[in-house]
Amino acid sequence: MQWNHFLYFAFPSAVCWAIAAILAFKPQHYRKSVVLTLAGVVIFSLFIVGMWMSLERPPLRTMGETRLWYSFFLPIAGLITFMRWKYKWILSFSTLLSLIFICINIFRPEIHNKALMPALQSPWFAPHVIVYMLAYAVFGVATINALYLLIRKTEKQASSIALCDNLVYVGSAFLIVGMLFGAIWAKAAWGHYWSWDPKETWAAATWMGYIIYIHFRLHKPSEKKTACYLLIFSFILLQVCWFGVNYLPAARGNSVHVYSQNL
Amino acid sequence: MWKQTPGYIEGWTICSGLFITGIVLQLYSGKIAPDLLHFPINLISGVLFLIGLLLFHLISIKVKGIQWFAGYAAAVTSLSSLLLLVIIMGLTRQLPSSYDLSRENGFVRTGFMQMTVSWPFILLMLYFLWILGLVVLRRLSRFKWKDTGFVFNHLGLFIALFGAVWGSADLQRLRMTVSMDTPEWRATNEKNETVELPLAIELKAFTIDEYPPKLMLLDNITGEALPKKEPVNVSVETCPFEAELLDWKLEIVKDLPYAAGISNSDTLNYVEFHGEGATSALYVKAHNVTDDTRKEGWVSCGNYLFPYASLRLNEKMSLIMPEREPKRYASDVMVYTKSGDSKEASIEVNKPLSVAGWKIYQLSYDETLGKWSRYSVFELVKDPWLPVVYSGIGMMLVGAVFLFISAPKKI
Ligand code: HEM
């Protein structure tokens, strides 16, 4: 399995997800859209498994490989939200977001590289990155919901911001686990659990952003607009942490977290 | 919006006050000496901090006014102020904390380029910890079982941060370069001072496992990998091996992982050689499917002893082998302690060795010699507060599970 096979898996998955997203608007098609989303997820996971086997390492090293996981987890996060809270539009958004990442991978492919430098060869590597990607996907959905709330200003806001809350609790749980796994791994690989490396600094900032959101919501449940802006701000911090540090002049040549030369 | 909310004004005022005090202290007295808080001063001040917290908490039961410090407004404002400093830190290049700032001017003197040892950061951090401590005490003093998740999250974070802050001065990170067959007990610290250790390390053997050799195309003139935007390469896993790079069909007929380059007059030839300094070489036959030209010859990455060899395919490009990437490197060592024990062990990246309270990490080796390196560089770390930090981390991991379960609220 190689990157040039990606289209053969991504396209059918995307079609499944898109049809499911459309069907989701009609309550009588609920089951069909769940099954179709799952089918897309299965097809997509075949590619990930294939890549994993042919690379002989988890596909988690380069930006393209992590985008792969992002496009994989988004529909899953969307599906769980859809099944749990029955939001009709959520699948459309998760599909759209996933599609964006798929397109980036198709139009900016990366070289096939098997090598995994010694520091990355650790049992902590896969859980650390996968848990982070899950958190990112959940926060992505929460951010979309916040934007939707700010634009639509519907009467049903009371219930919809509760969706943000739930997603932020779930996302923060993943984020905290990802961060702490990272700390334990850093201790084993570099001798210290926290070194304020640029990536770590921005991870701390992201974590603080979401913790502020949680407490602000508990404190001032009626100030929803401020809460939505906080959520969007936190998501921006997260973007800086994810790929922004690769471009920040302050982090250039200064971060142990920049592994791939071609982004 | 926050301006009208009582509670937030106080919070912002206190945080700005601490920030300005921090800046003034920074400008007058310079940064915090990183080893100000060595044992036992850190232990004493840590205990005092905890006693102070407890007293403050007990007083706040009577004096309602100061219960504000254990509430949401204090938490949100102190977290936000700290977040601001962390963002500044993320946007400015950070200098090592041992670097001397006193001769610098302007922005640099504010200490923002050594954020973690600057006064504003430390003051806001301590204030933040103070509030977190009060929050925990207040909830613990009227504990109910449904608060379990809360306690794991907040107390866990408090313990982890407390251990990290008060333990930071006791953290020792030393570097030691150990040559083959010569025991070494001296290491250097971050200030480049020599430190003698109660243990000695002797390097017995150093090994590198490498990934299979790779082939790629280089532009003859610019030296850039081709094609420019997305360079291609093949990894030669077995021999014989066939592969394609752009419009070239490659056939690898000989693979010498241990080779010596021998040049006579105008040709460079590679033969099998198992001695020290051997390099890696491939004999490649290339066939261009577009214009049907054929080329063949040796390609080698070379090393400090033998030259590299590339195969010139046409005027535009050559076939080369980039330096082989290490998959694993390890040092077989003998460790001697003062008590007369000796121990044989292997140290590699991600697999440090623990001896007498020290953890020994494989850091690097002589990169010019590569797999024939005659020395290994180790990092020795001693962090007596680590158990404190780890118990906090453990609690937070449990707390995360509670956070996850507590999420699905009825909508
Ligand atoms: C790991 C990070 C944190 C998480 C996941 C978290 C989560 C929560 C949650 C879910 C609650 C509501 C719990 C309940 O009412 O039972 C809460 C309450 C609270 N948290 Fe946090 N929090 C975190 C860190 C902090 C920090 C750093 C502070 C302060 C500096 C703080 C201050 C507070 C306060 C003041 C309350 C209200 C307590 C009370 O009413 O007794 N939290 N937190």
mmCIF file with all atom_site columns, N, CA and C and ligand atoms in Angstrom, chain A residues 169 172-173 176 179 207 211 214-215 218, chain B residues 68-76 78-79 127-136 138-139 142 146-150 152-154 156-158 161 396 399-400 403 406, ligand 1:
data_model
loop_
_atom_site.group_PDB
_atom_site.id
_atom_site.type_symbol
_atom_site.label_atom_id
_atom_site.label_alt_id
_atom_site.label_comp_id
_atom_site.label_asym_id
_atom_site.label_entity_id
_atom_site.label_seq_id
_atom_site.pdbx_PDB_ins_code
_atom_site.Cartn_x
_atom_site.Cartn_y
_atom_site.Cartn_z
_atom_site.occupancy
_atom_site.B_iso_or_equiv
_atom_site.pdbx_formal_charge
_atom_site.auth_seq_id
_atom_site.auth_comp_id
_atom_site.auth_asym_id
_atom_site.auth_atom_id
_atom_site.pdbx_PDB_model_num
ATOM   1   N  N   . TYR A 1 169 ? -15.596 18.567 27.059 1.00 0.00 ? 169 TYR A N   1
ATOM   2   C  CA  . TYR A 1 169 ? -15.228 17.645 28.142 1.00 0.00 ? 169 TYR A CA  1
ATOM   3   C  C   . TYR A 1 169 ? -14.545 16.406 27.565 1.00 0.00 ? 169 TYR A C   1
ATOM   4   N  N   . SER A 1 172 ? -11.153 17.438 26.017 1.00 0.00 ? 172 SER A N   1
ATOM   5   C  CA  . SER A 1 172 ? -10.141 17.751 27.027 1.00 0.00 ? 172 SER A CA  1
ATOM   6   C  C   . SER A 1 172 ? -9.626  16.484 27.686 1.00 0.00 ? 172 SER A C   1
ATOM   7   N  N   . ALA A 1 173 ? -10.525 15.522 27.891 1.00 0.00 ? 173 ALA A N   1
ATOM   8   C  CA  . ALA A 1 173 ? -10.070 14.261 28.479 1.00 0.00 ? 173 ALA A CA  1
ATOM   9   C  C   . ALA A 1 173 ? -8.993  13.645 27.581 1.00 0.00 ? 173 ALA A C   1
ATOM   10  N  N   . ILE A 1 176 ? -5.742  15.822 27.668 1.00 0.00 ? 176 ILE A N   1
ATOM   11  C  CA  . ILE A 1 176 ? -4.960  15.643 28.892 1.00 0.00 ? 176 ILE A CA  1
ATOM   12  C  C   . ILE A 1 176 ? -4.208  14.318 28.829 1.00 0.00 ? 176 ILE A C   1
ATOM   13  N  N   . MET A 1 179 ? -1.338  14.615 26.395 1.00 0.00 ? 179 MET A N   1
ATOM   14  C  CA  . MET A 1 179 ? -0.271  15.436 26.932 1.00 0.00 ? 179 MET A CA  1
ATOM   15  C  C   . MET A 1 179 ? 0.530   14.660 27.993 1.00 0.00 ? 179 MET A C   1
ATOM   16  N  N   . TRP A 1 207 ? -4.270  23.567 26.110 1.00 0.00 ? 207 TRP A N   1
ATOM   17  C  CA  . TRP A 1 207 ? -4.903  22.956 27.270 1.00 0.00 ? 207 TRP A CA  1
ATOM   18  C  C   . TRP A 1 207 ? -5.516  24.037 28.160 1.00 0.00 ? 207 TRP A C   1
ATOM   19  N  N   . ILE A 1 211 ? -9.442  24.611 29.334 1.00 0.00 ? 211 ILE A N   1
ATOM   20  C  CA  . ILE A 1 211 ? -9.771  24.591 30.766 1.00 0.00 ? 211 ILE A CA  1
ATOM   21  C  C   . ILE A 1 211 ? -10.471 25.905 31.147 1.00 0.00 ? 211 ILE A C   1
ATOM   22  N  N   . ILE A 1 214 ? -14.067 25.579 30.070 1.00 0.00 ? 214 ILE A N   1
ATOM   23  C  CA  . ILE A 1 214 ? -14.856 24.733 30.979 1.00 0.00 ? 214 ILE A CA  1
ATOM   24  C  C   . ILE A 1 214 ? -15.292 25.533 32.204 1.00 0.00 ? 214 ILE A C   1
ATOM   25  N  N   . HIS A 1 215 ? -14.349 26.268 32.816 1.00 0.00 ? 215 HIS A N   1
ATOM   26  C  CA  . HIS A 1 215 ? -14.686 26.975 34.054 1.00 0.00 ? 215 HIS A CA  1
ATOM   27  C  C   . HIS A 1 215 ? -15.527 28.204 33.802 1.00 0.00 ? 215 HIS A C   1
ATOM   28  N  N   . LEU A 1 218 ? -19.035 26.995 33.471 1.00 0.00 ? 218 LEU A N   1
ATOM   29  C  CA  . LEU A 1 218 ? -19.610 26.619 34.761 1.00 0.00 ? 218 LEU A CA  1
ATOM   30  C  C   . LEU A 1 218 ? -19.982 27.864 35.565 1.00 0.00 ? 218 LEU A C   1
ATOM   31  N  N   . TRP B 2 68  ? -13.382 34.236 47.785 1.00 0.00 ? 68  TRP B N   1
ATOM   32  C  CA  . TRP B 2 68  ? -13.281 34.542 46.361 1.00 0.00 ? 68  TRP B CA  1
ATOM   33  C  C   . TRP B 2 68  ? -12.105 33.806 45.725 1.00 0.00 ? 68  TRP B C   1
ATOM   34  N  N   . PHE B 2 69  ? -11.011 33.665 46.505 1.00 0.00 ? 69  PHE B N   1
ATOM   35  C  CA  . PHE B 2 69  ? -9.792  33.057 45.957 1.00 0.00 ? 69  PHE B CA  1
ATOM   36  C  C   . PHE B 2 69  ? -9.981  31.588 45.597 1.00 0.00 ? 69  PHE B C   1
ATOM   37  N  N   . ALA B 2 70  ? -11.025 30.967 46.109 1.00 0.00 ? 70  ALA B N   1
ATOM   38  C  CA  . ALA B 2 70  ? -11.255 29.562 45.780 1.00 0.00 ? 70  ALA B CA  1
ATOM   39  C  C   . ALA B 2 70  ? -12.404 29.428 44.789 1.00 0.00 ? 70  ALA B C   1
ATOM   40  N  N   . GLY B 2 71  ? -12.679 30.490 44.062 1.00 0.00 ? 71  GLY B N   1
ATOM   41  C  CA  . GLY B 2 71  ? -13.837 30.457 43.166 1.00 0.00 ? 71  GLY B CA  1
ATOM   42  C  C   . GLY B 2 71  ? -13.464 30.531 41.695 1.00 0.00 ? 71  GLY B C   1
ATOM   43  N  N   . TYR B 2 72  ? -14.501 30.471 40.873 1.00 0.00 ? 72  TYR B N   1
ATOM   44  C  CA  . TYR B 2 72  ? -14.298 30.455 39.426 1.00 0.00 ? 72  TYR B CA  1
ATOM   45  C  C   . TYR B 2 72  ? -13.612 31.717 38.912 1.00 0.00 ? 72  TYR B C   1
ATOM   46  N  N   . ALA B 2 73  ? -14.019 32.902 39.452 1.00 0.00 ? 73  ALA B N   1
ATOM   47  C  CA  . ALA B 2 73  ? -13.468 34.141 38.898 1.00 0.00 ? 73  ALA B CA  1
ATOM   48  C  C   . ALA B 2 73  ? -11.952 34.179 39.086 1.00 0.00 ? 73  ALA B C   1
ATOM   49  N  N   . ALA B 2 74  ? -11.496 33.804 40.269 1.00 0.00 ? 74  ALA B N   1
ATOM   50  C  CA  . ALA B 2 74  ? -10.052 33.786 40.516 1.00 0.00 ? 74  ALA B CA  1
ATOM   51  C  C   . ALA B 2 74  ? -9.377  32.767 39.604 1.00 0.00 ? 74  ALA B C   1
ATOM   52  N  N   . ALA B 2 75  ? -10.012 31.602 39.456 1.00 0.00 ? 75  ALA B N   1
ATOM   53  C  CA  . ALA B 2 75  ? -9.430  30.548 38.620 1.00 0.00 ? 75  ALA B CA  1
ATOM   54  C  C   . ALA B 2 75  ? -9.309  31.014 37.172 1.00 0.00 ? 75  ALA B C   1
ATOM   55  N  N   . VAL B 2 76  ? -10.406 31.571 36.632 1.00 0.00 ? 76  VAL B N   1
ATOM   56  C  CA  . VAL B 2 76  ? -10.395 31.969 35.216 1.00 0.00 ? 76  VAL B CA  1
ATOM   57  C  C   . VAL B 2 76  ? -9.407  33.102 34.971 1.00 0.00 ? 76  VAL B C   1
ATOM   58  N  N   . SER B 2 78  ? -6.681  33.951 36.762 1.00 0.00 ? 78  SER B N   1
ATOM   59  C  CA  . SER B 2 78  ? -5.273  33.577 36.911 1.00 0.00 ? 78  SER B CA  1
ATOM   60  C  C   . SER B 2 78  ? -4.833  32.660 35.773 1.00 0.00 ? 78  SER B C   1
ATOM   61  N  N   . LEU B 2 79  ? -5.729  31.760 35.351 1.00 0.00 ? 79  LEU B N   1
ATOM   62  C  CA  . LEU B 2 79  ? -5.394  30.901 34.205 1.00 0.00 ? 79  LEU B CA  1
ATOM   63  C  C   . LEU B 2 79  ? -5.178  31.734 32.949 1.00 0.00 ? 79  LEU B C   1
ATOM   64  N  N   . TYR B 2 127 ? 0.894   32.253 42.248 1.00 0.00 ? 127 TYR B N   1
ATOM   65  C  CA  . TYR B 2 127 ? -0.463  32.709 42.547 1.00 0.00 ? 127 TYR B CA  1
ATOM   66  C  C   . TYR B 2 127 ? -1.497  31.695 42.038 1.00 0.00 ? 127 TYR B C   1
ATOM   67  N  N   . PHE B 2 128 ? -1.246  31.210 40.831 1.00 0.00 ? 128 PHE B N   1
ATOM   68  C  CA  . PHE B 2 128 ? -2.124  30.203 40.223 1.00 0.00 ? 128 PHE B CA  1
ATOM   69  C  C   . PHE B 2 128 ? -2.166  28.928 41.069 1.00 0.00 ? 128 PHE B C   1
ATOM   70  N  N   . LEU B 2 129 ? -0.987  28.491 41.527 1.00 0.00 ? 129 LEU B N   1
ATOM   71  C  CA  . LEU B 2 129 ? -0.918  27.293 42.362 1.00 0.00 ? 129 LEU B CA  1
ATOM   72  C  C   . LEU B 2 129 ? -1.637  27.520 43.689 1.00 0.00 ? 129 LEU B C   1
ATOM   73  N  N   . TRP B 2 130 ? -1.509  28.726 44.200 1.00 0.00 ? 130 TRP B N   1
ATOM   74  C  CA  . TRP B 2 130 ? -2.159  29.098 45.457 1.00 0.00 ? 130 TRP B CA  1
ATOM   75  C  C   . TRP B 2 130 ? -3.671  28.929 45.306 1.00 0.00 ? 130 TRP B C   1
ATOM   76  N  N   . ILE B 2 131 ? -4.194  29.457 44.223 1.00 0.00 ? 131 ILE B N   1
ATOM   77  C  CA  . ILE B 2 131 ? -5.634  29.364 43.995 1.00 0.00 ? 131 ILE B CA  1
ATOM   78  C  C   . ILE B 2 131 ? -6.061  27.916 43.805 1.00 0.00 ? 131 ILE B C   1
ATOM   79  N  N   . LEU B 2 132 ? -5.297  27.184 43.007 1.00 0.00 ? 132 LEU B N   1
ATOM   80  C  CA  . LEU B 2 132 ? -5.630  25.779 42.792 1.00 0.00 ? 132 LEU B CA  1
ATOM   81  C  C   . LEU B 2 132 ? -5.640  25.033 44.122 1.00 0.00 ? 132 LEU B C   1
ATOM   82  N  N   . GLY B 2 133 ? -4.655  25.330 44.975 1.00 0.00 ? 133 GLY B N   1
ATOM   83  C  CA  . GLY B 2 133 ? -4.588  24.687 46.279 1.00 0.00 ? 133 GLY B CA  1
ATOM   84  C  C   . GLY B 2 133 ? -5.820  24.991 47.121 1.00 0.00 ? 133 GLY B C   1
ATOM   85  N  N   . LEU B 2 134 ? -6.247  26.254 47.116 1.00 0.00 ? 134 LEU B N   1
ATOM   86  C  CA  . LEU B 2 134 ? -7.433  26.635 47.895 1.00 0.00 ? 134 LEU B CA  1
ATOM   87  C  C   . LEU B 2 134 ? -8.688  25.954 47.357 1.00 0.00 ? 134 LEU B C   1
ATOM   88  N  N   . VAL B 2 135 ? -8.778  25.876 46.003 1.00 0.00 ? 135 VAL B N   1
ATOM   89  C  CA  . VAL B 2 135 ? -9.930  25.214 45.384 1.00 0.00 ? 135 VAL B CA  1
ATOM   90  C  C   . VAL B 2 135 ? -10.024 23.775 45.871 1.00 0.00 ? 135 VAL B C   1
ATOM   91  N  N   . VAL B 2 136 ? -8.878  23.100 45.880 1.00 0.00 ? 136 VAL B N   1
ATOM   92  C  CA  . VAL B 2 136 ? -8.864  21.704 46.297 1.00 0.00 ? 136 VAL B CA  1
ATOM   93  C  C   . VAL B 2 136 ? -9.245  21.580 47.769 1.00 0.00 ? 136 VAL B C   1
ATOM   94  N  N   . ARG B 2 138 ? -10.984 23.568 49.645 1.00 0.00 ? 138 ARG B N   1
ATOM   95  C  CA  . ARG B 2 138 ? -12.379 23.857 49.916 1.00 0.00 ? 138 ARG B CA  1
ATOM   96  C  C   . ARG B 2 138 ? -13.258 22.662 49.583 1.00 0.00 ? 138 ARG B C   1
ATOM   97  N  N   . ARG B 2 139 ? -12.981 22.020 48.432 1.00 0.00 ? 139 ARG B N   1
ATOM   98  C  CA  . ARG B 2 139 ? -13.819 20.892 48.049 1.00 0.00 ? 139 ARG B CA  1
ATOM   99  C  C   . ARG B 2 139 ? -13.553 19.683 48.944 1.00 0.00 ? 139 ARG B C   1
ATOM   100 N  N   . ARG B 2 142 ? -15.388 19.482 52.320 1.00 0.00 ? 142 ARG B N   1
ATOM   101 C  CA  . ARG B 2 142 ? -16.789 19.038 52.380 1.00 0.00 ? 142 ARG B CA  1
ATOM   102 C  C   . ARG B 2 142 ? -16.994 17.962 51.312 1.00 0.00 ? 142 ARG B C   1
ATOM   103 N  N   . LYS B 2 146 ? -19.389 12.120 44.982 1.00 0.00 ? 146 LYS B N   1
ATOM   104 C  CA  . LYS B 2 146 ? -19.513 12.595 43.602 1.00 0.00 ? 146 LYS B CA  1
ATOM   105 C  C   . LYS B 2 146 ? -18.404 13.587 43.236 1.00 0.00 ? 146 LYS B C   1
ATOM   106 N  N   . ASP B 2 147 ? -17.594 13.968 44.231 1.00 0.00 ? 147 ASP B N   1
ATOM   107 C  CA  . ASP B 2 147 ? -16.482 14.876 43.943 1.00 0.00 ? 147 ASP B CA  1
ATOM   108 C  C   . ASP B 2 147 ? -15.205 14.132 43.541 1.00 0.00 ? 147 ASP B C   1
ATOM   109 N  N   . THR B 2 148 ? -15.283 12.803 43.448 1.00 0.00 ? 148 THR B N   1
ATOM   110 C  CA  . THR B 2 148 ? -14.076 12.023 43.188 1.00 0.00 ? 148 THR B CA  1
ATOM   111 C  C   . THR B 2 148 ? -13.333 12.510 41.944 1.00 0.00 ? 148 THR B C   1
ATOM   112 N  N   . GLY B 2 149 ? -14.085 12.683 40.850 1.00 0.00 ? 149 GLY B N   1
ATOM   113 C  CA  . GLY B 2 149 ? -13.461 13.134 39.617 1.00 0.00 ? 149 GLY B CA  1
ATOM   114 C  C   . GLY B 2 149 ? -12.804 14.485 39.798 1.00 0.00 ? 149 GLY B C   1
ATOM   115 N  N   . PHE B 2 150 ? -13.517 15.384 40.469 1.00 0.00 ? 150 PHE B N   1
ATOM   116 C  CA  . PHE B 2 150 ? -12.984 16.717 40.732 1.00 0.00 ? 150 PHE B CA  1
ATOM   117 C  C   . PHE B 2 150 ? -11.641 16.627 41.452 1.00 0.00 ? 150 PHE B C   1
ATOM   118 N  N   . PHE B 2 152 ? -9.490  14.061 41.657 1.00 0.00 ? 152 PHE B N   1
ATOM   119 C  CA  . PHE B 2 152 ? -8.426  13.503 40.819 1.00 0.00 ? 152 PHE B CA  1
ATOM   120 C  C   . PHE B 2 152 ? -7.875  14.553 39.864 1.00 0.00 ? 152 PHE B C   1
ATOM   121 N  N   . ASN B 2 153 ? -8.761  15.340 39.238 1.00 0.00 ? 153 ASN B N   1
ATOM   122 C  CA  . ASN B 2 153 ? -8.295  16.349 38.286 1.00 0.00 ? 153 ASN B CA  1
ATOM   123 C  C   . ASN B 2 153 ? -7.533  17.472 38.964 1.00 0.00 ? 153 ASN B C   1
ATOM   124 N  N   . HIS B 2 154 ? -8.140  18.053 40.012 1.00 0.00 ? 154 HIS B N   1
ATOM   125 C  CA  . HIS B 2 154 ? -7.551  19.258 40.584 1.00 0.00 ? 154 HIS B CA  1
ATOM   126 C  C   . HIS B 2 154 ? -6.393  18.954 41.523 1.00 0.00 ? 154 HIS B C   1
ATOM   127 N  N   . GLY B 2 156 ? -4.604  16.211 41.477 1.00 0.00 ? 156 GLY B N   1
ATOM   128 C  CA  . GLY B 2 156 ? -3.549  15.648 40.627 1.00 0.00 ? 156 GLY B CA  1
ATOM   129 C  C   . GLY B 2 156 ? -2.728  16.750 39.984 1.00 0.00 ? 156 GLY B C   1
ATOM   130 N  N   . LEU B 2 157 ? -3.413  17.730 39.425 1.00 0.00 ? 157 LEU B N   1
ATOM   131 C  CA  . LEU B 2 157 ? -2.706  18.841 38.785 1.00 0.00 ? 157 LEU B CA  1
ATOM   132 C  C   . LEU B 2 157 ? -1.883  19.604 39.817 1.00 0.00 ? 157 LEU B C   1
ATOM   133 N  N   . PHE B 2 158 ? -2.469  19.813 40.992 1.00 0.00 ? 158 PHE B N   1
ATOM   134 C  CA  . PHE B 2 158 ? -1.741  20.550 42.030 1.00 0.00 ? 158 PHE B CA  1
ATOM   135 C  C   . PHE B 2 158 ? -0.458  19.814 42.409 1.00 0.00 ? 158 PHE B C   1
ATOM   136 N  N   . LEU B 2 161 ? 2.161   19.941 39.516 1.00 0.00 ? 161 LEU B N   1
ATOM   137 C  CA  . LEU B 2 161 ? 2.784   21.257 39.358 1.00 0.00 ? 161 LEU B CA  1
ATOM   138 C  C   . LEU B 2 161 ? 3.660   21.595 40.562 1.00 0.00 ? 161 LEU B C   1
ATOM   139 N  N   . MET B 2 396 ? -4.128  12.592 37.472 1.00 0.00 ? 396 MET B N   1
ATOM   140 C  CA  . MET B 2 396 ? -4.784  13.303 36.364 1.00 0.00 ? 396 MET B CA  1
ATOM   141 C  C   . MET B 2 396 ? -5.284  12.347 35.287 1.00 0.00 ? 396 MET B C   1
ATOM   142 N  N   . GLY B 2 399 ? -8.373  11.174 36.518 1.00 0.00 ? 399 GLY B N   1
ATOM   143 C  CA  . GLY B 2 399 ? -9.297  12.298 36.401 1.00 0.00 ? 399 GLY B CA  1
ATOM   144 C  C   . GLY B 2 399 ? -9.835  12.455 34.994 1.00 0.00 ? 399 GLY B C   1
ATOM   145 N  N   . ALA B 2 400 ? -8.974  12.200 33.999 1.00 0.00 ? 400 ALA B N   1
ATOM   146 C  CA  . ALA B 2 400 ? -9.409  12.341 32.605 1.00 0.00 ? 400 ALA B CA  1
ATOM   147 C  C   . ALA B 2 400 ? -10.534 11.355 32.299 1.00 0.00 ? 400 ALA B C   1
ATOM   148 N  N   . LEU B 2 403 ? -13.591 12.832 33.664 1.00 0.00 ? 403 LEU B N   1
ATOM   149 C  CA  . LEU B 2 403 ? -14.007 13.955 32.824 1.00 0.00 ? 403 LEU B CA  1
ATOM   150 C  C   . LEU B 2 403 ? -14.760 13.434 31.609 1.00 0.00 ? 403 LEU B C   1
ATOM   151 N  N   . SER B 2 406 ? -18.168 12.111 32.657 1.00 0.00 ? 406 SER B N   1
ATOM   152 C  CA  . SER B 2 406 ? -19.081 13.126 33.170 1.00 0.00 ? 406 SER B CA  1
ATOM   153 C  C   . SER B 2 406 ? -19.668 13.975 32.050 1.00 0.00 ? 406 SER B C   1
HETATM 154 C  C1  . HEM C 3 .   ? -7.027  19.296 34.663 1.00 0.00 ? 1   HEM C C1  1
HETATM 155 C  C2  . HEM C 3 .   ? -7.570  20.449 34.621 1.00 0.00 ? 1   HEM C C2  1
HETATM 156 C  C3  . HEM C 3 .   ? -8.959  20.773 35.121 1.00 0.00 ? 1   HEM C C3  1
HETATM 157 C  C4  . HEM C 3 .   ? -10.135 20.152 34.839 1.00 0.00 ? 1   HEM C C4  1
HETATM 158 C  C5  . HEM C 3 .   ? -10.365 18.968 33.934 1.00 0.00 ? 1   HEM C C5  1
HETATM 159 C  C6  . HEM C 3 .   ? -11.166 20.839 35.584 1.00 0.00 ? 1   HEM C C6  1
HETATM 160 C  C7  . HEM C 3 .   ? -12.493 20.504 35.555 1.00 0.00 ? 1   HEM C C7  1
HETATM 161 C  C8  . HEM C 3 .   ? -13.440 21.034 36.417 1.00 0.00 ? 1   HEM C C8  1
HETATM 162 C  C9  . HEM C 3 .   ? -14.789 20.616 36.491 1.00 0.00 ? 1   HEM C C9  1
HETATM 163 C  C10 . HEM C 3 .   ? -15.406 19.557 35.605 1.00 0.00 ? 1   HEM C C10 1
HETATM 164 C  C11 . HEM C 3 .   ? -15.395 21.326 37.475 1.00 0.00 ? 1   HEM C C11 1
HETATM 165 C  C12 . HEM C 3 .   ? -16.813 21.209 37.951 1.00 0.00 ? 1   HEM C C12 1
HETATM 166 C  C13 . HEM C 3 .   ? -16.806 20.085 38.944 1.00 0.00 ? 1   HEM C C13 1
HETATM 167 C  C14 . HEM C 3 .   ? -17.939 20.045 39.870 1.00 0.00 ? 1   HEM C C14 1
HETATM 168 O  O1  . HEM C 3 .   ? -18.610 21.063 40.053 1.00 0.00 ? 1   HEM C O1  1
HETATM 169 O  O2  . HEM C 3 .   ? -18.078 18.965 40.445 1.00 0.00 ? 1   HEM C O2  1
HETATM 170 C  C15 . HEM C 3 .   ? -14.415 22.207 38.025 1.00 0.00 ? 1   HEM C C15 1
HETATM 171 C  C16 . HEM C 3 .   ? -14.624 23.077 39.056 1.00 0.00 ? 1   HEM C C16 1
HETATM 172 C  C17 . HEM C 3 .   ? -13.728 24.021 39.463 1.00 0.00 ? 1   HEM C C17 1
HETATM 173 N  N1  . HEM C 3 .   ? -12.427 24.165 39.024 1.00 0.00 ? 1   HEM C N1  1
HETATM 174 FE FE1 . HEM C 3 .   ? -11.531 23.016 37.685 1.00 0.00 ? 1   HEM C FE1 1
HETATM 175 N  N2  . HEM C 3 .   ? -10.578 21.853 36.276 1.00 0.00 ? 1   HEM C N2  1
HETATM 176 C  C18 . HEM C 3 .   ? -9.235  21.852 36.021 1.00 0.00 ? 1   HEM C C18 1
HETATM 177 C  C19 . HEM C 3 .   ? -8.301  22.717 36.519 1.00 0.00 ? 1   HEM C C19 1
HETATM 178 C  C20 . HEM C 3 .   ? -8.588  23.780 37.344 1.00 0.00 ? 1   HEM C C20 1
HETATM 179 C  C21 . HEM C 3 .   ? -7.653  24.784 37.740 1.00 0.00 ? 1   HEM C C21 1
HETATM 180 C  C22 . HEM C 3 .   ? -6.210  24.845 37.252 1.00 0.00 ? 1   HEM C C22 1
HETATM 181 C  C23 . HEM C 3 .   ? -8.309  25.636 38.576 1.00 0.00 ? 1   HEM C C23 1
HETATM 182 C  C24 . HEM C 3 .   ? -7.826  26.869 39.295 1.00 0.00 ? 1   HEM C C24 1
HETATM 183 C  C25 . HEM C 3 .   ? -6.727  27.453 39.275 1.00 0.00 ? 1   HEM C C25 1
HETATM 184 C  C26 . HEM C 3 .   ? -9.653  25.156 38.717 1.00 0.00 ? 1   HEM C C26 1
HETATM 185 C  C27 . HEM C 3 .   ? -10.618 25.746 39.484 1.00 0.00 ? 1   HEM C C27 1
HETATM 186 C  C28 . HEM C 3 .   ? -11.886 25.260 39.646 1.00 0.00 ? 1   HEM C C28 1
HETATM 187 C  C29 . HEM C 3 .   ? -12.859 25.835 40.528 1.00 0.00 ? 1   HEM C C29 1
HETATM 188 C  C30 . HEM C 3 .   ? -12.653 27.070 41.413 1.00 0.00 ? 1   HEM C C30 1
HETATM 189 C  C31 . HEM C 3 .   ? -14.010 25.054 40.455 1.00 0.00 ? 1   HEM C C31 1
HETATM 190 C  C32 . HEM C 3 .   ? -15.288 25.217 41.232 1.00 0.00 ? 1   HEM C C32 1
HETATM 191 C  C33 . HEM C 3 .   ? -15.076 24.466 42.513 1.00 0.00 ? 1   HEM C C33 1
HETATM 192 C  C34 . HEM C 3 .   ? -16.197 24.528 43.455 1.00 0.00 ? 1   HEM C C34 1
HETATM 193 O  O3  . HEM C 3 .   ? -17.224 25.057 43.110 1.00 0.00 ? 1   HEM C O3  1
HETATM 194 O  O4  . HEM C 3 .   ? -15.971 24.008 44.548 1.00 0.00 ? 1   HEM C O4  1
HETATM 195 N  N3  . HEM C 3 .   ? -9.800  24.027 37.947 1.00 0.00 ? 1   HEM C N3  1
HETATM 196 N  N4  . HEM C 3 .   ? -13.213 22.006 37.344 1.00 0.00 ? 1   HEM C N4  1
#
